[in-house]
Tab-separated table of C-alpha atoms in Angstrom:
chain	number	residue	atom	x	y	z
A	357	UNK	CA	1.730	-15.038	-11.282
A	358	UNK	CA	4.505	-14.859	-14.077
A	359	UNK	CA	2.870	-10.880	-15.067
A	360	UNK	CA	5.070	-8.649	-13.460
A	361	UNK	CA	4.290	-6.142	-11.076
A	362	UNK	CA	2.831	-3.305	-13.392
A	363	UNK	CA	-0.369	-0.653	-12.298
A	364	UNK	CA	-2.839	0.100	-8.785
A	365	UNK	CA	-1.918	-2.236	-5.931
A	366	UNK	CA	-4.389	-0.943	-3.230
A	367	UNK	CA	-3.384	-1.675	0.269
A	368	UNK	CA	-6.130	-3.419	1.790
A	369	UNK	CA	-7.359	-1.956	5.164
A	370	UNK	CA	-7.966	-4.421	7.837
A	371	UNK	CA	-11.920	-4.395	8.774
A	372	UNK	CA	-13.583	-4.579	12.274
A	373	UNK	CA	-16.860	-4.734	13.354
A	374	UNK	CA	-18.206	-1.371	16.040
A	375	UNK	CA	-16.372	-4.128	18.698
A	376	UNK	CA	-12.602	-3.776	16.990
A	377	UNK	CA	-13.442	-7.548	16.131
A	378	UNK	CA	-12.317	-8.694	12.595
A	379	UNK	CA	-14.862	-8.363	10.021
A	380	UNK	CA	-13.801	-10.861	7.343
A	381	UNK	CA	-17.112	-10.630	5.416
A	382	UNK	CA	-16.548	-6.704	5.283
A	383	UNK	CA	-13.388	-7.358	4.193
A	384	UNK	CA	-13.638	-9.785	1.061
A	385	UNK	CA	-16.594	-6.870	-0.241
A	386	UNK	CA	-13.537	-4.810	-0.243
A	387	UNK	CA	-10.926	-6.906	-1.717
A	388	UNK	CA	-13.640	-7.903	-4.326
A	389	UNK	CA	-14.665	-4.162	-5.067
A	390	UNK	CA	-11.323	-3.448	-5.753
A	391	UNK	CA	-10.227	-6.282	-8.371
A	392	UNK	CA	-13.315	-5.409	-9.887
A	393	UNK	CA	-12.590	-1.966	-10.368
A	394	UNK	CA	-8.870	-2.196	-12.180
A	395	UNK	CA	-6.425	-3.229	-9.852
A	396	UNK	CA	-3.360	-5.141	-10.937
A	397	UNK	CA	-3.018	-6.460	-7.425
A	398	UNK	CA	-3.534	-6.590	-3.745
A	399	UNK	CA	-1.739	-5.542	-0.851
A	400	UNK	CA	-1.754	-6.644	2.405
A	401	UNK	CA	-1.146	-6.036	5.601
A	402	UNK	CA	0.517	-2.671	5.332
A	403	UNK	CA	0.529	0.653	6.838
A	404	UNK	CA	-3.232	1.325	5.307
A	405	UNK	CA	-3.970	-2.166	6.558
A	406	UNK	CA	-3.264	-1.146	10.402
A	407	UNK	CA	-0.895	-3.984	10.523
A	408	UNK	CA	1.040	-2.843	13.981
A	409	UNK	CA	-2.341	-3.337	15.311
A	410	UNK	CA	-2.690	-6.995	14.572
A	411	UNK	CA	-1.297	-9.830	15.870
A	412	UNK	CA	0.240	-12.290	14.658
A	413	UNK	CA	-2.058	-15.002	14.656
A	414	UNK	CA	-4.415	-12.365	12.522
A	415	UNK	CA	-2.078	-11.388	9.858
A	416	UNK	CA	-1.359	-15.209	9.738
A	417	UNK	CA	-5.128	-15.735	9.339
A	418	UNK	CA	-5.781	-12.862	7.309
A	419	UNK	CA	-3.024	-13.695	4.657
A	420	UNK	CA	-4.378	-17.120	4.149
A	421	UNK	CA	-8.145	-15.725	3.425
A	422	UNK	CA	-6.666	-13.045	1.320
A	423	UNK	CA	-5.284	-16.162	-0.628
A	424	UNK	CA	-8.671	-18.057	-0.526
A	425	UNK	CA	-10.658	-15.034	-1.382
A	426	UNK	CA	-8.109	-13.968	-4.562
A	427	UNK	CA	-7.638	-17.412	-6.098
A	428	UNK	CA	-4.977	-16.116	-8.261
A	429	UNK	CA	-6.955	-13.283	-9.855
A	430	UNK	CA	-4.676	-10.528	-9.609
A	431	UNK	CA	-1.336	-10.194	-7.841
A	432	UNK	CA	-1.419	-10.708	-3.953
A	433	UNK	CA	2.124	-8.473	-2.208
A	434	UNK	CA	2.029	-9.498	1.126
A	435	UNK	CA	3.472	-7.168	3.774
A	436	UNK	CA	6.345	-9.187	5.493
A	437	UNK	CA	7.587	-6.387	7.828
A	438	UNK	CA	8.233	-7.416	11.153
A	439	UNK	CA	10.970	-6.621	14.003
A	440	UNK	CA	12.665	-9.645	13.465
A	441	UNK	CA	13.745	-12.011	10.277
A	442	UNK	CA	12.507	-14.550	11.594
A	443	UNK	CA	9.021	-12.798	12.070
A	444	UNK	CA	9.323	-11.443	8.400
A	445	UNK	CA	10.203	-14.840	7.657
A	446	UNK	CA	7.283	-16.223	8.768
A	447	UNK	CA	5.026	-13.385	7.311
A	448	UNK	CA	6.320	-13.967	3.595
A	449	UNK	CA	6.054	-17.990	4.132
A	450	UNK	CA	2.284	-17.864	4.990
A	451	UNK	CA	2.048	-14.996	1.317
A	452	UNK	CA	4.074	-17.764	-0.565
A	453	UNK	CA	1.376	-20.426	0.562
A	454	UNK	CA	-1.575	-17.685	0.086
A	455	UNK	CA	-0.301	-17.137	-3.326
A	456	UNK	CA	1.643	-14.131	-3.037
A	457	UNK	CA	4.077	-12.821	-5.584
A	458	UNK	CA	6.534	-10.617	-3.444
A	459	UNK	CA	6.663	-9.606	0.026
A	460	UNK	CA	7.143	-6.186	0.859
A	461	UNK	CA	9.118	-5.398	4.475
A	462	UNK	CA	10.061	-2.265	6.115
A	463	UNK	CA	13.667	-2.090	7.539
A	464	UNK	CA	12.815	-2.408	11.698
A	465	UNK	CA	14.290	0.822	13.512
A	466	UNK	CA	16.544	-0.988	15.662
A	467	UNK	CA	18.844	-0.976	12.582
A	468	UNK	CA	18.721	2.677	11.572
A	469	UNK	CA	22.121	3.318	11.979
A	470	UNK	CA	24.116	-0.009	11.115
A	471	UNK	CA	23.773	-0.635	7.649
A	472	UNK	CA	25.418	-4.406	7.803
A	473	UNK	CA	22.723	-5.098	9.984
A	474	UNK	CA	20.276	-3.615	7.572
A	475	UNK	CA	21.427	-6.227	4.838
A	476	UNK	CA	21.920	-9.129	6.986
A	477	UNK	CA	18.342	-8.528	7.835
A	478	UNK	CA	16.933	-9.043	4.675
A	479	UNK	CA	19.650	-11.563	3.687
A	480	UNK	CA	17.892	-13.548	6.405
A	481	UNK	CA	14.332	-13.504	5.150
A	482	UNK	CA	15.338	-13.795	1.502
A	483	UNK	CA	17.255	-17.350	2.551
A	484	UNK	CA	13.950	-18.637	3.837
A	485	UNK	CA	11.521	-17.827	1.591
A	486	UNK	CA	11.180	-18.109	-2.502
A	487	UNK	CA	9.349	-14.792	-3.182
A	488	UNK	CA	10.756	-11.978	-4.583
A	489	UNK	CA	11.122	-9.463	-1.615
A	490	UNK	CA	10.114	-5.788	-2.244
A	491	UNK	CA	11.973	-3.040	0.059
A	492	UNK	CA	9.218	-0.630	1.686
A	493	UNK	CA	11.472	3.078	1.938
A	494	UNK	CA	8.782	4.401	4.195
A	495	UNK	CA	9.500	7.996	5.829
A	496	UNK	CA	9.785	8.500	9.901
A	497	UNK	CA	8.183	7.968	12.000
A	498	UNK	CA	6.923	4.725	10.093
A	499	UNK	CA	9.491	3.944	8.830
A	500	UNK	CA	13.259	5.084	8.422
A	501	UNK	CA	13.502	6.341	5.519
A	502	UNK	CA	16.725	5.023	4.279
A	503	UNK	CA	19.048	7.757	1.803
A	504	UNK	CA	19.007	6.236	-1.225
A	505	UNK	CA	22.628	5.477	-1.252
A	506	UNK	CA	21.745	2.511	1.703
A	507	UNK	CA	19.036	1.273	-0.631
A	508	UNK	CA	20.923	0.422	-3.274
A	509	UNK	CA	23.542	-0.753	-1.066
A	510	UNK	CA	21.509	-3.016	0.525
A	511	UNK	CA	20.252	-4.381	-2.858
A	512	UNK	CA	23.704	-4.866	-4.216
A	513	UNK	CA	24.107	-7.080	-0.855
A	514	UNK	CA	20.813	-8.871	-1.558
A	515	UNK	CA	19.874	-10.459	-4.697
A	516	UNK	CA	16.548	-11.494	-3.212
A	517	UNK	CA	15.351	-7.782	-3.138
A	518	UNK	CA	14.250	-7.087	-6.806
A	519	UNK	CA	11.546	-4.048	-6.164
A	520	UNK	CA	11.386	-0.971	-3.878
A	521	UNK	CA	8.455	1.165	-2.679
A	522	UNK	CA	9.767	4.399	-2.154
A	523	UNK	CA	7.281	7.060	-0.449
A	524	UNK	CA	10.165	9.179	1.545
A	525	UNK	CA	10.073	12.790	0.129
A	526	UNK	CA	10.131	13.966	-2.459
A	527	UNK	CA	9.127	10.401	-4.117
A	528	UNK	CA	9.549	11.696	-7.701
A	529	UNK	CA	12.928	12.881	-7.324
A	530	UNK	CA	13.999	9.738	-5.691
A	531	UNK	CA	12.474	7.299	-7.560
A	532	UNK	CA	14.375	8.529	-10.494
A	533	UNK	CA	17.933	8.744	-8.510
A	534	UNK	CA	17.126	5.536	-7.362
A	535	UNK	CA	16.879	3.863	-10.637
A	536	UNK	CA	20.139	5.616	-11.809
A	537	UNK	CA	21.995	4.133	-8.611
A	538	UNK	CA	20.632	0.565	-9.043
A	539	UNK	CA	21.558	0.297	-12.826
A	540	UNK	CA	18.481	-1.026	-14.097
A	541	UNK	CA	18.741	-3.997	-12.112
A	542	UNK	CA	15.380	-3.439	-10.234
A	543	UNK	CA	12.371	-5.056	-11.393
A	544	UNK	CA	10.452	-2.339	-10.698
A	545	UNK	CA	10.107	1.106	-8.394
A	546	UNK	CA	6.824	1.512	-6.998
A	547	UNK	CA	5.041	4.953	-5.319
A	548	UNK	CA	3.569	5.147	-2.263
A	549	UNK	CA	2.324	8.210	-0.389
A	550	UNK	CA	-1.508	7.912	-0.833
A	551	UNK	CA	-1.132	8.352	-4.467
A	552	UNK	CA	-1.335	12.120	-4.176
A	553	UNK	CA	2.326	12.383	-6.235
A	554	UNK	CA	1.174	9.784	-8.427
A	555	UNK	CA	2.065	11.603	-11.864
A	556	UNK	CA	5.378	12.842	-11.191
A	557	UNK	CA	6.379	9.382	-9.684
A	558	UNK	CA	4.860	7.511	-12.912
A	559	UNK	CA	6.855	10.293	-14.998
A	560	UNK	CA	10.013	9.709	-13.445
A	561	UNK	CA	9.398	5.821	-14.125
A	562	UNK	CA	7.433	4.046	-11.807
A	563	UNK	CA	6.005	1.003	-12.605
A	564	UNK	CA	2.964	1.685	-10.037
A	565	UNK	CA	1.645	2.853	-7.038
A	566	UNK	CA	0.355	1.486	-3.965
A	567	UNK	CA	-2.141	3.780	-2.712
A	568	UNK	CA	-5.390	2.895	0.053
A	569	UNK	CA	-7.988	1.729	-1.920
A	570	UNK	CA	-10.839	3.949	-1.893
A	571	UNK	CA	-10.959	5.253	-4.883
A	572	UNK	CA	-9.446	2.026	-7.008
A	573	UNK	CA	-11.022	2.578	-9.992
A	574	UNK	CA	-9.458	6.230	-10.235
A	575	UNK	CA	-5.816	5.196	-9.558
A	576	UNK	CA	-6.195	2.242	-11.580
A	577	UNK	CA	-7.693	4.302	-14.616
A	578	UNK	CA	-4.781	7.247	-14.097
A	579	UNK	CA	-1.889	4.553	-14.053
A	580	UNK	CA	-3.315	3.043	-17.263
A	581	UNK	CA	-3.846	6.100	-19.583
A	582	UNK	CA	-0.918	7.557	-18.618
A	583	UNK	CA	1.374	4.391	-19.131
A	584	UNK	CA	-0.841	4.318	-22.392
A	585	UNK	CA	0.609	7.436	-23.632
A	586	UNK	CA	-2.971	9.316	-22.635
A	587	UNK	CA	-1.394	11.821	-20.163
A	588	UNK	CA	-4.157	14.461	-20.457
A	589	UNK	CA	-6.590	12.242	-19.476
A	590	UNK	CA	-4.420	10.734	-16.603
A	591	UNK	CA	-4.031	13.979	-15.514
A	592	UNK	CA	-7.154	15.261	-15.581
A	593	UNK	CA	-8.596	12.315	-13.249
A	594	UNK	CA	-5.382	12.693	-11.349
A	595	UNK	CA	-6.652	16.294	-10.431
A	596	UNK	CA	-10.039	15.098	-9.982
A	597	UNK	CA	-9.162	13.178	-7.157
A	598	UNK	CA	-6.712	14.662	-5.271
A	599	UNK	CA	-8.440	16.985	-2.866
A	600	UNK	CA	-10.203	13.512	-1.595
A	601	UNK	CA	-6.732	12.285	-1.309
A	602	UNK	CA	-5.811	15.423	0.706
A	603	UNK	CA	-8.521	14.874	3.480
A	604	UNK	CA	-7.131	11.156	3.608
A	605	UNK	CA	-3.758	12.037	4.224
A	606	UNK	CA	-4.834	13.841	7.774
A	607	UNK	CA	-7.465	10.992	8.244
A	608	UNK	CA	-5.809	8.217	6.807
A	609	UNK	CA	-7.653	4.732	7.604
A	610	UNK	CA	-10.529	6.757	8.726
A	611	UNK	CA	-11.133	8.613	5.564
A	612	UNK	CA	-10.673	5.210	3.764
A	613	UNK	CA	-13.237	3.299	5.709
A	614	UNK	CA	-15.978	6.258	5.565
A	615	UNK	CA	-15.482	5.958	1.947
A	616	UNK	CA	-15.630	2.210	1.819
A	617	UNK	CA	-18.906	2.629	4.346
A	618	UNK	CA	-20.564	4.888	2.040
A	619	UNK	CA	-19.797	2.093	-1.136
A	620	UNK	CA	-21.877	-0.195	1.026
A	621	UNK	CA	-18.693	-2.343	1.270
A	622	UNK	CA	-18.630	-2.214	5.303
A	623	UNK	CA	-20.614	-1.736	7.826
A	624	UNK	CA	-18.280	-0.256	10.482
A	625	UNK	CA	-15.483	2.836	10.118
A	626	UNK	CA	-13.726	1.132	13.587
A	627	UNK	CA	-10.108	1.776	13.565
A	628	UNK	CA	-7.478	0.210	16.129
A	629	UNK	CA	-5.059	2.901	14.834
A	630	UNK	CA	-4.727	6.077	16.952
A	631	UNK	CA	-5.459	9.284	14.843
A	632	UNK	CA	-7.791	12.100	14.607
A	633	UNK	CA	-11.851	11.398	13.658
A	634	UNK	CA	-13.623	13.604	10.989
A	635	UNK	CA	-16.227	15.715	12.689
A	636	UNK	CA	-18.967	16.660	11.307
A	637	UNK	CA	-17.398	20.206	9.135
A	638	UNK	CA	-14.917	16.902	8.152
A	639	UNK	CA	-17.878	14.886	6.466
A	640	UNK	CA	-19.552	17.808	5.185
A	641	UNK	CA	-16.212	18.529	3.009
A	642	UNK	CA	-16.243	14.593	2.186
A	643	UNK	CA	-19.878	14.738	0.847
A	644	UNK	CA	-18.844	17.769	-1.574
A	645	UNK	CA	-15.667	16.057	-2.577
A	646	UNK	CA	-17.698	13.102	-3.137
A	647	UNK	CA	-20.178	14.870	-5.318
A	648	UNK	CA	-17.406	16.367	-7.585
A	649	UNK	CA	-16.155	12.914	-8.717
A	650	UNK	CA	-19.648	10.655	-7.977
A	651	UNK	CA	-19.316	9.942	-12.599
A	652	UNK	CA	-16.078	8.201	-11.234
A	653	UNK	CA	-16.836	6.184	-8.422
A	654	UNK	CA	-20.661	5.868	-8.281
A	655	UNK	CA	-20.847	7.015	-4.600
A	656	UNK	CA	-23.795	8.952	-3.922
């Protein structure tokens, strides 16, 4: 797509059935909810999308559905990140054939501490593959989370690398260092984070976030009053949903898929991911968060 890379680009979580089998049917309800509810694009697989828990015969086969399932309808970022180029490689090949218009890759933790390494490894993937590449600056443990000095060094080393996702803390102070170290040469800075810094990071200039996808319609509807000039009302909505957003950063794809279960969208809240289930005082605090913004989202 020749738009560029401008609003909400939910990460899609992966979907399994009460087995921890794929649930592609679950999953296209989801992707389709959230083009349908504002999104300027897709994500997928990231760190929402469980994608250390997939193999790579999945995320191969995922990616192409993803493709088959968009058809070009909003912007597809495929997540790239692998422990080798060569595995990245292959990851943004199969977006680029799916339709994709970046790939975004973490930097692997074997190259923490050797920054030539760091830029040889995207060097690699950007020589085998057409697609703009998009640097995810994820914090540890899930990333590195590179200074910002080694981000823009690593972009002065790489033309190929034209956006970054920057979620290390805090995002809204380095998203706007960031663009005063990189010149204005990016294409765009994106936030991260679950969307719960969403206003500072679009106030220090980001283009856009990439939150779960949950509550679409809400970051979608924030990103495009305030980049309208409507901050009140991007505020206000912004407040509105961010004690959901709180619960989701302890629960993470758990919260997500209780929400998605409760659109109707999926069947099953299976996760592969280790993490900590909501018990029932959990839930009851997700019903009465739900209730507060049910005008938003429709959830009952």
């Amino acid at each position: 797509m020749s738009k560029p890379l401008i609003g909400a680009f939910p990460v899609l979580p992966t979907i399994f059935d009460s087995t921890g089998q794929i649930d592609e049917a679950g999953l296209k309800r989801v992707l389709d909810y959230v083009i349908h509810a504002g999104a300027a694009g897709i994500v997928f697989p990231g760190l929402a999308s469980e994608y250390d828990c997939l193999t790579q015969e999945e995320r191969l086969h995922l990616t192409a559905k993803i493709g088959e399932w968009n058809q070009g309808r909003v912007h597809f970022i495929v997540g790239a990140s692998s422990l080798t180029p060569e595995d990245s490689a292959r990851f943004a090949l199969a977006g680029a054939r799916a339709g994709a218009s970046a790939a975004m890759i973490m930097t692997p933790h074997a190259y923490a501490h050797d920054l030539k390494e760091m830029a040889a490894f995207y060097e690699q993937v950007g020589a085998q593959t057409s697609l703009p590449l998009m640097l995810q600056n994820a914090p540890a443990p899930m990333g590195i989370g590179l200074s910002l000095e080694h981000v823009a060094s690593i972009m002065s080393e790489v033309p190929a690398i034209t956006y970054v996702k920057e979620e290390a803390a805090p995002s809204g102070q380095r998203i706007s260092r960031l663009a005063e170290l990189t010149h204005g040469e990016l294409s765009g800075i994106l936030g991260g984070a679950g969307g719960r810094y969403l206003i500072d990071e679009l106030s220090r200039g980001a283009v856009g976030s990439m939150p779960a996808c949950e509550i679409t319609e809400i970051h979608a509807a924030i990103i495009k009053h305030f980049l309208a000039g409507e901050e009140k009302i991007a505020r206000d909505l912004f407040e509105r949903s961010l004690p959901l957003l709180n619960v989701q950063a302890n629960f993470r794809w758990r919260l997500t898929k209780e929400v998605l279960r409760r659109r109707g969208l999926i069947e099953s809240t299976y996760t592969r991911a280790k993490g900590p289930s909501l018990d029932a005082y959990d839930l009851k605090e997700v019903d009465a968060l739900l209730a507060r913004i049910k005008d938003l989202t429709g959830i009952s």
